Amino acid sequence: MTIEQRKFTDDTRVHIFKALADPTRLQIIRTLRDSNTELSCGEVGDLCEASKSNASYHFRTLREAGLILVRKEAQTKYIQINHGTFTTFIPGFLDSL
């Protein structure tokens, strides 16, 4: 691994761990893991008891860290866990929640 690749990987890990360092975002990840399918942003917000604006902020943070995938269909956004990120950077993490 080159120095540039290591720096990219370390920067990615820092971004991931910062995103996970919040109880609401952990609850969102746990909710998505338990559902084992994609859910609408509204459904996740309701299950996590987060206001629309608060949930939106947390979804953006998780998306930017590569922890969730977002799909838009008409007016509705659907989110799901990005298993590839968890497998690559923090294997076993989802099982520990």
PDB file of N, CA, C and O in Angstrom, residues 18-61:
ATOM      1  N   LYS A  18     -16.220   9.358  12.958  1.00  0.00           N
ATOM      2  CA  LYS A  18     -16.875  10.602  13.371  1.00  0.00           C
ATOM      3  C   LYS A  18     -18.380  10.506  13.132  1.00  0.00           C
ATOM      4  O   LYS A  18     -19.175  10.961  13.949  1.00  0.00           O
ATOM      5  N   ALA A  19     -18.758   9.913  11.996  1.00  0.00           N
ATOM      6  CA  ALA A  19     -20.185   9.775  11.689  1.00  0.00           C
ATOM      7  C   ALA A  19     -20.877   8.847  12.680  1.00  0.00           C
ATOM      8  O   ALA A  19     -22.039   9.056  13.035  1.00  0.00           O
ATOM      9  N   LEU A  20     -20.179   7.822  13.142  1.00  0.00           N
ATOM     10  CA  LEU A  20     -20.780   6.867  14.070  1.00  0.00           C
ATOM     11  C   LEU A  20     -20.733   7.328  15.524  1.00  0.00           C
ATOM     12  O   LEU A  20     -21.322   6.693  16.396  1.00  0.00           O
ATOM     13  N   ALA A  21     -20.067   8.429  15.790  1.00  0.00           N
ATOM     14  CA  ALA A  21     -19.889   8.913  17.166  1.00  0.00           C
ATOM     15  C   ALA A  21     -21.073   9.769  17.616  1.00  0.00           C
ATOM     16  O   ALA A  21     -20.892  10.820  18.225  1.00  0.00           O
ATOM     17  N   ASP A  22     -22.278   9.311  17.322  1.00  0.00           N
ATOM     18  CA  ASP A  22     -23.478  10.040  17.720  1.00  0.00           C
ATOM     19  C   ASP A  22     -24.581   9.026  17.997  1.00  0.00           C
ATOM     20  O   ASP A  22     -24.821   8.138  17.173  1.00  0.00           O
ATOM     21  N   PRO A  23     -25.266   9.133  19.127  1.00  0.00           N
ATOM     22  CA  PRO A  23     -26.303   8.153  19.468  1.00  0.00           C
ATOM     23  C   PRO A  23     -27.437   8.063  18.450  1.00  0.00           C
ATOM     24  O   PRO A  23     -27.931   6.970  18.162  1.00  0.00           O
ATOM     25  N   THR A  24     -27.848   9.192  17.881  1.00  0.00           N
ATOM     26  CA  THR A  24     -28.937   9.165  16.895  1.00  0.00           C
ATOM     27  C   THR A  24     -28.510   8.430  15.632  1.00  0.00           C
ATOM     28  O   THR A  24     -29.261   7.621  15.087  1.00  0.00           O
ATOM     29  N   ARG A  25     -27.288   8.685  15.174  1.00  0.00           N
ATOM     30  CA  ARG A  25     -26.814   8.006  13.967  1.00  0.00           C
ATOM     31  C   ARG A  25     -26.625   6.510  14.218  1.00  0.00           C
ATOM     32  O   ARG A  25     -26.905   5.690  13.334  1.00  0.00           O
ATOM     33  N   LEU A  26     -26.179   6.144  15.411  1.00  0.00           N
ATOM     34  CA  LEU A  26     -26.097   4.718  15.742  1.00  0.00           C
ATOM     35  C   LEU A  26     -27.483   4.084  15.732  1.00  0.00           C
ATOM     36  O   LEU A  26     -27.657   2.955  15.251  1.00  0.00           O
ATOM     37  N   GLN A  27     -28.476   4.806  16.237  1.00  0.00           N
ATOM     38  CA  GLN A  27     -29.847   4.291  16.228  1.00  0.00           C
ATOM     39  C   GLN A  27     -30.356   4.136  14.799  1.00  0.00           C
ATOM     40  O   GLN A  27     -31.048   3.167  14.488  1.00  0.00           O
ATOM     41  N   ILE A  28     -30.015   5.057  13.919  1.00  0.00           N
ATOM     42  CA  ILE A  28     -30.410   4.954  12.514  1.00  0.00           C
ATOM     43  C   ILE A  28     -29.789   3.703  11.890  1.00  0.00           C
ATOM     44  O   ILE A  28     -30.480   2.918  11.222  1.00  0.00           O
ATOM     45  N   ILE A  29     -28.508   3.484  12.113  1.00  0.00           N
ATOM     46  CA  ILE A  29     -27.825   2.300  11.575  1.00  0.00           C
ATOM     47  C   ILE A  29     -28.453   1.035  12.151  1.00  0.00           C
ATOM     48  O   ILE A  29     -28.717   0.066  11.431  1.00  0.00           O
ATOM     49  N   ARG A  30     -28.726   1.032  13.443  1.00  0.00           N
ATOM     50  CA  ARG A  30     -29.343  -0.133  14.090  1.00  0.00           C
ATOM     51  C   ARG A  30     -30.732  -0.408  13.495  1.00  0.00           C
ATOM     52  O   ARG A  30     -31.080  -1.557  13.216  1.00  0.00           O
ATOM     53  N   THR A  31     -31.505   0.640  13.270  1.00  0.00           N
ATOM     54  CA  THR A  31     -32.841   0.504  12.694  1.00  0.00           C
ATOM     55  C   THR A  31     -32.768  -0.086  11.285  1.00  0.00           C
ATOM     56  O   THR A  31     -33.529  -0.988  10.934  1.00  0.00           O
ATOM     57  N   LEU A  32     -31.836   0.414  10.484  1.00  0.00           N
ATOM     58  CA  LEU A  32     -31.675  -0.112   9.129  1.00  0.00           C
ATOM     59  C   LEU A  32     -31.194  -1.556   9.148  1.00  0.00           C
ATOM     60  O   LEU A  32     -31.651  -2.380   8.355  1.00  0.00           O
ATOM     61  N   ARG A  33     -30.288  -1.858  10.056  1.00  0.00           N
ATOM     62  CA  ARG A  33     -29.797  -3.239  10.173  1.00  0.00           C
ATOM     63  C   ARG A  33     -30.930  -4.177  10.547  1.00  0.00           C
ATOM     64  O   ARG A  33     -31.099  -5.247   9.964  1.00  0.00           O
ATOM     65  N   ASP A  34     -31.747  -3.779  11.509  1.00  0.00           N
ATOM     66  CA  ASP A  34     -32.845  -4.618  11.969  1.00  0.00           C
ATOM     67  C   ASP A  34     -33.924  -4.811  10.900  1.00  0.00           C
ATOM     68  O   ASP A  34     -34.559  -5.857  10.841  1.00  0.00           O
ATOM     69  N   SER A  35     -34.111  -3.803  10.056  1.00  0.00           N
ATOM     70  CA  SER A  35     -35.136  -3.905   9.012  1.00  0.00           C
ATOM     71  C   SER A  35     -34.687  -4.826   7.878  1.00  0.00           C
ATOM     72  O   SER A  35     -35.518  -5.414   7.196  1.00  0.00           O
ATOM     73  N   ASN A  36     -33.387  -4.904   7.658  1.00  0.00           N
ATOM     74  CA  ASN A  36     -32.799  -5.757   6.619  1.00  0.00           C
ATOM     75  C   ASN A  36     -33.333  -5.431   5.222  1.00  0.00           C
ATOM     76  O   ASN A  36     -33.365  -6.292   4.353  1.00  0.00           O
ATOM     77  N   THR A  37     -33.791  -4.203   5.031  1.00  0.00           N
ATOM     78  CA  THR A  37     -34.262  -3.736   3.733  1.00  0.00           C
ATOM     79  C   THR A  37     -34.162  -2.218   3.721  1.00  0.00           C
ATOM     80  O   THR A  37     -33.813  -1.611   4.723  1.00  0.00           O
ATOM     81  N   GLU A  38     -34.447  -1.613   2.585  1.00  0.00           N
ATOM     82  CA  GLU A  38     -34.430  -0.156   2.568  1.00  0.00           C
ATOM     83  C   GLU A  38     -35.723   0.377   3.158  1.00  0.00           C
ATOM     84  O   GLU A  38     -36.771  -0.261   3.078  1.00  0.00           O
ATOM     85  N   LEU A  39     -35.607   1.526   3.787  1.00  0.00           N
ATOM     86  CA  LEU A  39     -36.764   2.202   4.379  1.00  0.00           C
ATOM     87  C   LEU A  39     -36.791   3.634   3.874  1.00  0.00           C
ATOM     88  O   LEU A  39     -35.745   4.199   3.530  1.00  0.00           O
ATOM     89  N   SER A  40     -37.954   4.242   3.886  1.00  0.00           N
ATOM     90  CA  SER A  40     -38.021   5.659   3.531  1.00  0.00           C
ATOM     91  C   SER A  40     -37.411   6.477   4.660  1.00  0.00           C
ATOM     92  O   SER A  40     -37.395   6.044   5.820  1.00  0.00           O
ATOM     93  N   CYS A  41     -36.927   7.643   4.314  1.00  0.00           N
ATOM     94  CA  CYS A  41     -36.344   8.523   5.338  1.00  0.00           C
ATOM     95  C   CYS A  41     -37.376   8.842   6.420  1.00  0.00           C
ATOM     96  O   CYS A  41     -37.039   8.905   7.602  1.00  0.00           O
ATOM     97  N   GLY A  42     -38.632   9.033   6.010  1.00  0.00           N
ATOM     98  CA  GLY A  42     -39.689   9.313   6.980  1.00  0.00           C
ATOM     99  C   GLY A  42     -39.904   8.169   7.956  1.00  0.00           C
ATOM    100  O   GLY A  42     -40.088   8.391   9.150  1.00  0.00           O
ATOM    101  N   GLU A  43     -39.863   6.940   7.441  1.00  0.00           N
ATOM    102  CA  GLU A  43     -40.028   5.769   8.314  1.00  0.00           C
ATOM    103  C   GLU A  43     -38.903   5.694   9.338  1.00  0.00           C
ATOM    104  O   GLU A  43     -39.143   5.462  10.520  1.00  0.00           O
ATOM    105  N   VAL A  44     -37.678   5.895   8.882  1.00  0.00           N
ATOM    106  CA  VAL A  44     -36.537   5.832   9.794  1.00  0.00           C
ATOM    107  C   VAL A  44     -36.614   6.953  10.815  1.00  0.00           C
ATOM    108  O   VAL A  44     -36.390   6.740  12.008  1.00  0.00           O
ATOM    109  N   GLY A  45     -36.960   8.148  10.372  1.00  0.00           N
ATOM    110  CA  GLY A  45     -37.099   9.272  11.288  1.00  0.00           C
ATOM    111  C   GLY A  45     -38.136   9.003  12.360  1.00  0.00           C
ATOM    112  O   GLY A  45     -37.920   9.290  13.537  1.00  0.00           O
ATOM    113  N   ASP A  46     -39.271   8.425  11.954  1.00  0.00           N
ATOM    114  CA  ASP A  46     -40.325   8.091  12.923  1.00  0.00           C
ATOM    115  C   ASP A  46     -39.853   7.027  13.910  1.00  0.00           C
ATOM    116  O   ASP A  46     -40.080   7.141  15.119  1.00  0.00           O
ATOM    117  N   LEU A  47     -39.202   5.981  13.405  1.00  0.00           N
ATOM    118  CA  LEU A  47     -38.729   4.901  14.281  1.00  0.00           C
ATOM    119  C   LEU A  47     -37.666   5.386  15.263  1.00  0.00           C
ATOM    120  O   LEU A  47     -37.580   4.883  16.385  1.00  0.00           O
ATOM    121  N   CYS A  48     -36.873   6.364  14.839  1.00  0.00           N
ATOM    122  CA  CYS A  48     -35.806   6.895  15.702  1.00  0.00           C
ATOM    123  C   CYS A  48     -36.251   8.129  16.476  1.00  0.00           C
ATOM    124  O   CYS A  48     -35.442   8.742  17.183  1.00  0.00           O
ATOM    125  N   GLU A  49     -37.511   8.502  16.317  1.00  0.00           N
ATOM    126  CA  GLU A  49     -38.080   9.665  17.003  1.00  0.00           C
ATOM    127  C   GLU A  49     -37.250  10.924  16.785  1.00  0.00           C
ATOM    128  O   GLU A  49     -36.923  11.659  17.718  1.00  0.00           O
ATOM    129  N   ALA A  50     -36.904  11.161  15.505  1.00  0.00           N
ATOM    130  CA  ALA A  50     -36.125  12.337  15.137  1.00  0.00           C
ATOM    131  C   ALA A  50     -36.994  13.254  14.276  1.00  0.00           C
ATOM    132  O   ALA A  50     -37.763  12.774  13.441  1.00  0.00           O
ATOM    133  N   SER A  51     -36.875  14.558  14.501  1.00  0.00           N
ATOM    134  CA  SER A  51     -37.612  15.501  13.665  1.00  0.00           C
ATOM    135  C   SER A  51     -37.096  15.397  12.232  1.00  0.00           C
ATOM    136  O   SER A  51     -35.999  14.873  11.980  1.00  0.00           O
ATOM    137  N   LYS A  52     -37.872  15.896  11.285  1.00  0.00           N
ATOM    138  CA  LYS A  52     -37.497  15.795   9.873  1.00  0.00           C
ATOM    139  C   LYS A  52     -36.154  16.478   9.601  1.00  0.00           C
ATOM    140  O   LYS A  52     -35.297  15.918   8.927  1.00  0.00           O
ATOM    141  N   SER A  53     -35.955  17.670  10.139  1.00  0.00           N
ATOM    142  CA  SER A  53     -34.703  18.390   9.895  1.00  0.00           C
ATOM    143  C   SER A  53     -33.525  17.710  10.591  1.00  0.00           C
ATOM    144  O   SER A  53     -32.428  17.621  10.038  1.00  0.00           O
ATOM    145  N   ASN A  54     -33.759  17.208  11.801  1.00  0.00           N
ATOM    146  CA  ASN A  54     -32.704  16.525  12.531  1.00  0.00           C
ATOM    147  C   ASN A  54     -32.319  15.231  11.822  1.00  0.00           C
ATOM    148  O   ASN A  54     -31.131  14.926  11.652  1.00  0.00           O
ATOM    149  N   ALA A  55     -33.311  14.466  11.390  1.00  0.00           N
ATOM    150  CA  ALA A  55     -33.046  13.214  10.677  1.00  0.00           C
ATOM    151  C   ALA A  55     -32.303  13.498   9.373  1.00  0.00           C
ATOM    152  O   ALA A  55     -31.354  12.785   9.023  1.00  0.00           O
ATOM    153  N   SER A  56     -32.702  14.525   8.663  1.00  0.00           N
ATOM    154  CA  SER A  56     -32.058  14.882   7.401  1.00  0.00           C
ATOM    155  C   SER A  56     -30.570  15.165   7.601  1.00  0.00           C
ATOM    156  O   SER A  56     -29.723  14.731   6.807  1.00  0.00           O
ATOM    157  N   TYR A  57     -30.244  15.888   8.660  1.00  0.00           N
ATOM    158  CA  TYR A  57     -28.847  16.181   8.990  1.00  0.00           C
ATOM    159  C   TYR A  57     -28.065  14.887   9.230  1.00  0.00           C
ATOM    160  O   TYR A  57     -26.962  14.693   8.708  1.00  0.00           O
ATOM    161  N   HIS A  58     -28.642  13.978   9.993  1.00  0.00           N
ATOM    162  CA  HIS A  58     -27.963  12.721  10.299  1.00  0.00           C
ATOM    163  C   HIS A  58     -27.836  11.827   9.063  1.00  0.00           C
ATOM    164  O   HIS A  58     -26.800  11.187   8.868  1.00  0.00           O
ATOM    165  N   PHE A  59     -28.868  11.805   8.214  1.00  0.00           N
ATOM    166  CA  PHE A  59     -28.788  11.021   6.980  1.00  0.00           C
ATOM    167  C   PHE A  59     -27.653  11.537   6.096  1.00  0.00           C
ATOM    168  O   PHE A  59     -26.901  10.754   5.509  1.00  0.00           O
ATOM    169  N   ARG A  60     -27.537  12.847   5.990  1.00  0.00           N
ATOM    170  CA  ARG A  60     -26.465  13.429   5.163  1.00  0.00           C
ATOM    171  C   ARG A  60     -25.090  13.047   5.707  1.00  0.00           C
ATOM    172  O   ARG A  60     -24.193  12.663   4.950  1.00  0.00           O
ATOM    173  N   THR A  61     -24.916  13.114   7.009  1.00  0.00           N
ATOM    174  CA  THR A  61     -23.637  12.751   7.629  1.00  0.00           C
ATOM    175  C   THR A  61     -23.298  11.295   7.346  1.00  0.00           C
ATOM    176  O   THR A  61     -22.161  10.969   6.983  1.00  0.00           O
TER     177      THR A  61
END
